[in-house]
Coordinates of N, CA and C in Angstrom, one line a residue:
M1 N 13.1 11.6 26.4 CA 13.7 10.8 25.4 C 13.3 9.4 25.5
A2 N 12.9 8.8 24.4 CA 12.5 7.4 24.3 C 13.6 6.5 24.6
T3 N 13.3 5.4 25.3 CA 14.4 4.4 25.6 C 14.5 3.4 24.5
I4 N 15.5 2.6 24.6 CA 15.7 1.5 23.6 C 14.5 0.6 23.6
E5 N 14.0 0.2 24.7 CA 12.9 -0.6 24.8 C 11.6 0.0 24.2
E6 N 11.4 1.3 24.4 CA 10.3 1.9 23.8 C 10.4 2.0 22.3
C7 N 11.6 2.2 21.8 CA 11.8 2.2 20.3 C 11.6 0.8 19.7
R8 N 12.1 -0.2 20.4 CA 11.9 -1.6 19.9 C 10.4 -1.9 19.9
A9 N 9.7 -1.5 20.9 CA 8.3 -1.7 21.0 C 7.5 -1.0 19.9
A10 N 8.0 0.2 19.5 CA 7.4 1.0 18.4 C 7.6 0.2 17.1
L11 N 8.8 -0.3 16.9 CA 9.1 -1.1 15.7 C 8.2 -2.4 15.7
E12 N 8.0 -3.0 16.8 CA 7.1 -4.2 16.8 C 5.7 -3.8 16.5
K13 N 5.2 -2.6 17.0 CA 3.9 -2.2 16.8 C 3.7 -1.8 15.3
L14 N 4.7 -1.2 14.7 CA 4.7 -0.9 13.2 C 4.6 -2.2 12.5
S15 N 5.4 -3.2 12.9 CA 5.4 -4.5 12.2 C 4.0 -5.2 12.3
D16 N 3.4 -5.1 13.5 CA 2.0 -5.6 13.7 C 1.0 -4.9 12.8
N17 N 1.1 -3.6 12.7 CA 0.2 -2.8 11.9 C 0.4 -3.2 10.4
M18 N 1.6 -3.4 10.0 CA 1.9 -3.8 8.6 C 1.3 -5.2 8.3
Q19 N 1.4 -6.1 9.3 CA 0.9 -7.5 9.1 C -0.6 -7.5 9.0
D20 N -1.3 -6.6 9.7 CA -2.7 -6.5 9.8 C -3.3 -5.7 8.6
A21 N -2.5 -5.0 7.8 CA -2.9 -4.1 6.8 C -3.6 -4.9 5.6
E22 N -4.4 -4.2 4.8 CA -5.0 -4.9 3.7 C -4.7 -4.1 2.4
G23 N -5.0 -4.6 1.3 CA -5.0 -3.9 0.0 C -3.6 -3.5 -0.4
D24 N -3.5 -2.2 -0.8 CA -2.2 -1.6 -1.3 C -1.2 -1.6 -0.2
V25 N -1.6 -1.3 1.0 CA -0.6 -1.2 2.1 C 0.0 -2.6 2.4
R26 N -0.8 -3.6 2.4 CA -0.3 -5.0 2.6 C 0.7 -5.4 1.4
A27 N 0.3 -5.0 0.2 CA 1.2 -5.3 -0.9 C 2.5 -4.6 -0.8
A28 N 2.5 -3.3 -0.3 CA 3.7 -2.6 -0.1 C 4.6 -3.2 0.9
A29 N 4.0 -3.8 1.9 CA 4.7 -4.4 3.0 C 5.3 -5.8 2.7
A30 N 4.9 -6.3 1.5 CA 5.3 -7.6 1.1 C 6.7 -7.7 0.5
L31 N 7.5 -6.6 0.6 CA 8.9 -6.6 0.1 C 9.7 -7.6 1.0
D32 N 10.8 -8.0 0.4 CA 11.8 -8.8 1.1 C 13.1 -8.1 1.0
R33 N 13.4 -7.3 2.1 CA 14.5 -6.4 2.1 C 15.2 -6.4 3.4
S34 N 16.5 -6.1 3.4 CA 17.2 -5.8 4.7 C 16.8 -4.4 5.1
V35 N 16.7 -4.2 6.4 CA 16.3 -2.9 7.0 C 17.2 -2.5 8.1
S36 N 17.3 -1.2 8.3 CA 17.9 -0.7 9.5 C 17.1 0.5 10.0
C37 N 17.1 0.7 11.3 CA 16.5 1.9 11.8 C 17.4 2.5 12.8
R38 N 18.1 3.6 12.5 CA 19.0 4.3 13.3 C 18.3 5.3 14.2
I39 N 18.5 5.2 15.5 CA 18.0 6.1 16.5 C 19.1 7.0 16.9
T40 N 19.1 8.2 16.4 CA 20.2 9.1 16.5 C 20.5 9.6 17.9
D41 N 19.5 9.9 18.7 CA 19.7 10.4 20.1 C 20.2 9.3 21.0
L42 N 19.9 8.0 20.7 CA 20.4 6.9 21.5 C 21.7 6.3 21.0
D43 N 22.1 6.7 19.8 CA 23.3 6.2 19.0 C 23.2 4.6 18.9
I44 N 22.0 4.1 18.5 CA 21.9 2.7 18.3 C 21.2 2.5 16.9
T45 N 21.4 1.3 16.4 CA 20.7 0.9 15.1 C 20.1 -0.5 15.3
F46 N 18.8 -0.5 15.0 CA 18.2 -1.8 14.9 C 18.4 -2.3 13.5
V47 N 18.8 -3.6 13.3 CA 19.0 -4.2 12.0 C 18.2 -5.4 11.9
G48 N 17.6 -5.7 10.7 CA 16.8 -6.9 10.5 C 16.4 -7.0 9.1
R49 N 15.2 -7.5 9.0 CA 14.7 -7.8 7.6 C 13.2 -7.5 7.6
L50 N 12.7 -7.0 6.4 CA 11.3 -6.9 6.1 C 11.0 -8.1 5.3
E51 N 10.1 -9.0 5.8 CA 9.8 -10.2 5.1 C 8.4 -10.7 5.6
D52 N 7.6 -11.2 4.7 CA 6.3 -11.7 5.0 C 5.4 -10.6 5.6
G53 N 5.7 -9.4 5.2 CA 4.8 -8.3 5.7 C 5.2 -7.9 7.1
R54 N 6.3 -8.3 7.7 CA 6.7 -8.0 9.0 C 8.1 -7.5 9.0
I55 N 8.4 -6.7 10.0 CA 9.8 -6.2 10.3 C 10.3 -7.2 11.4
K56 N 11.4 -7.9 11.1 CA 12.0 -8.8 12.0 C 13.3 -8.2 12.4
V57 N 13.4 -7.7 13.7 CA 14.7 -7.2 14.2 C 15.6 -8.3 14.6
H58 N 16.8 -8.4 14.1 CA 17.7 -9.4 14.4 C 18.8 -9.0 15.4
D59 N 19.1 -7.7 15.4 CA 20.1 -7.2 16.3 C 20.0 -5.7 16.6
T60 N 20.5 -5.3 17.7 CA 20.6 -3.9 18.1 C 22.1 -3.6 18.3
L61 N 22.6 -2.6 17.5 CA 24.0 -2.3 17.5 C 24.2 -0.9 18.1
R62 N 25.3 -0.7 18.7 CA 25.8 0.6 19.1 C 26.3 1.3 17.9
G63 N 25.9 2.6 17.7 CA 26.4 3.3 16.5 C 25.7 2.9 15.3
R64 N 26.4 3.1 14.2 CA 25.8 2.7 12.8 C 26.0 1.3 12.5
A65 N 25.2 0.8 11.6 CA 25.3 -0.6 11.2 C 26.6 -0.7 10.3
R66 N 27.2 -1.9 10.4 CA 28.4 -2.1 9.6 C 28.1 -2.2 8.1
E67 N 27.0 -2.8 7.8 CA 26.6 -3.0 6.4 C 25.4 -2.1 6.1
K68 N 25.3 -1.6 4.9 CA 24.2 -0.8 4.5 C 23.0 -1.6 4.1
A69 N 21.9 -1.4 4.8 CA 20.6 -2.1 4.6 C 20.0 -1.5 3.3
Q70 N 19.1 -2.3 2.7 CA 18.4 -1.9 1.5 C 17.4 -0.8 1.8
I71 N 16.8 -0.8 3.0 CA 15.9 0.2 3.4 C 16.4 0.7 4.8
R72 N 16.7 2.1 4.8 CA 17.3 2.7 6.0 C 16.4 3.8 6.5
L73 N 16.1 3.8 7.8 CA 15.3 4.8 8.4 C 16.2 5.4 9.5
T74 N 16.3 6.8 9.6 CA 17.1 7.5 10.6 C 16.2 8.5 11.2
L75 N 16.1 8.5 12.5 CA 15.3 9.5 13.3 C 15.6 9.4 14.7
A76 N 15.1 10.4 15.5 CA 15.2 10.3 17.0 C 14.2 9.3 17.5
G77 N 14.5 8.8 18.7 CA 13.6 7.8 19.3 C 12.2 8.4 19.6
D78 N 12.1 9.6 20.1 CA 10.7 10.2 20.3 C 9.9 10.3 19.0
D79 N 10.6 10.6 17.9 CA 10.0 10.7 16.6 C 9.5 9.3 16.1
L80 N 10.2 8.3 16.4 CA 9.8 6.9 16.0 C 8.5 6.6 16.7
V81 N 8.5 6.8 18.0 CA 7.4 6.5 18.8 C 6.2 7.3 18.4
A82 N 6.4 8.6 18.1 CA 5.3 9.5 17.7 C 4.7 9.1 16.3
L83 N 5.6 8.7 15.4 CA 5.2 8.2 14.1 C 4.3 7.0 14.2
V84 N 4.7 6.0 14.9 CA 3.9 4.8 15.1 C 2.6 5.0 15.8
D85 N 2.6 5.9 16.8 CA 1.4 6.2 17.5 C 0.5 7.2 16.8
G86 N 0.9 7.7 15.7 CA 0.1 8.6 14.9 C 0.2 10.1 15.3
G87 N 1.1 10.4 16.2 CA 1.3 11.8 16.6 C 2.2 12.6 15.8
L88 N 2.8 12.0 14.8 CA 3.7 12.7 13.9 C 3.5 12.3 12.5
N89 N 3.2 13.2 11.6 CA 3.0 13.0 10.2 C 4.3 12.7 9.5
F90 N 4.4 11.5 8.8 CA 5.6 11.1 8.2 C 6.0 12.1 7.1
A91 N 5.1 12.5 6.3 CA 5.5 13.4 5.2 C 6.1 14.8 5.7
K92 N 5.4 15.3 6.7 CA 5.9 16.6 7.3 C 7.3 16.4 8.0
A93 N 7.4 15.3 8.7 CA 8.7 15.0 9.4 C 9.8 14.7 8.4
W94 N 9.5 14.0 7.3 CA 10.5 13.8 6.2 C 10.9 15.1 5.5
G95 N 9.8 15.9 5.2 CA 10.1 17.1 4.5 C 10.9 18.1 5.3
S96 N 10.8 18.1 6.6 CA 11.5 19.0 7.5 C 12.9 18.4 7.9
G97 N 13.2 17.2 7.5 CA 14.5 16.6 7.8 C 14.5 15.9 9.2
R98 N 13.4 15.8 9.9 CA 13.4 15.1 11.2 C 13.5 13.6 11.0
V99 N 13.0 13.1 9.8 CA 13.1 11.7 9.5 C 13.8 11.5 8.1
K100 N 14.7 10.6 8.1 CA 15.4 10.3 6.8 C 15.1 8.8 6.4
L101 N 14.6 8.7 5.2 CA 14.3 7.3 4.7 C 15.1 7.2 3.4
E102 N 15.9 6.1 3.3 CA 16.8 5.9 2.2 C 16.5 4.5 1.6
A103 N 16.3 4.3 0.4 CA 16.0 3.1 -0.3 C 16.1 3.3 -1.8
S104 N 16.0 2.2 -2.5 CA 16.0 2.4 -4.0 C 14.8 3.1 -4.4
L105 N 14.8 3.7 -5.6 CA 13.6 4.4 -6.1 C 12.4 3.5 -6.2
F106 N 12.6 2.3 -6.6 CA 11.5 1.3 -6.7 C 10.9 1.1 -5.3
D107 N 11.7 0.9 -4.3 CA 11.3 0.6 -2.9 C 10.6 1.8 -2.3
L108 N 11.1 3.0 -2.6 CA 10.5 4.2 -2.1 C 9.1 4.4 -2.6
F109 N 8.8 4.1 -3.9 CA 7.5 4.2 -4.5 C 6.6 3.2 -3.8
R110 N 7.0 2.0 -3.5 CA 6.2 1.0 -2.8 C 6.0 1.4 -1.4
L111 N 7.0 1.9 -0.7 CA 6.9 2.2 0.7 C 6.0 3.4 1.0
R112 N 5.9 4.3 0.0 CA 5.0 5.5 0.2 C 3.6 5.1 0.6
K113 N 3.1 3.9 0.2 CA 1.8 3.5 0.6 C 1.7 3.1 2.1
L114 N 2.8 2.7 2.6 CA 2.9 2.4 4.0 C 2.9 3.7 4.9
L115 N 3.5 4.7 4.4 CA 3.7 5.9 5.2 C 2.7 7.0 4.8

């Protein structure tokens, strides 16, 4: 099972990858939205903001976030690490229910370029 530190490092790596992206992927990352990433097996939620093409984590909470973020990702810690490292295909994980992504329809269309 991935640790809190490993999950936070995976989010930082994802943020770095988004910052270094070009073209459509960089444009998709240019959203300015509140974000949360709930790690189910650790019962924690990272909350922050997607801005300037980066994910900026502001807090780590026990359990669920008190406020609903505009973009919400829910998954196990090992799945987060595997997604970022390229060992887990997002579409297959999302289709099987291992990963849950919630956002407005507009944001989902833009985010699909990232995933």
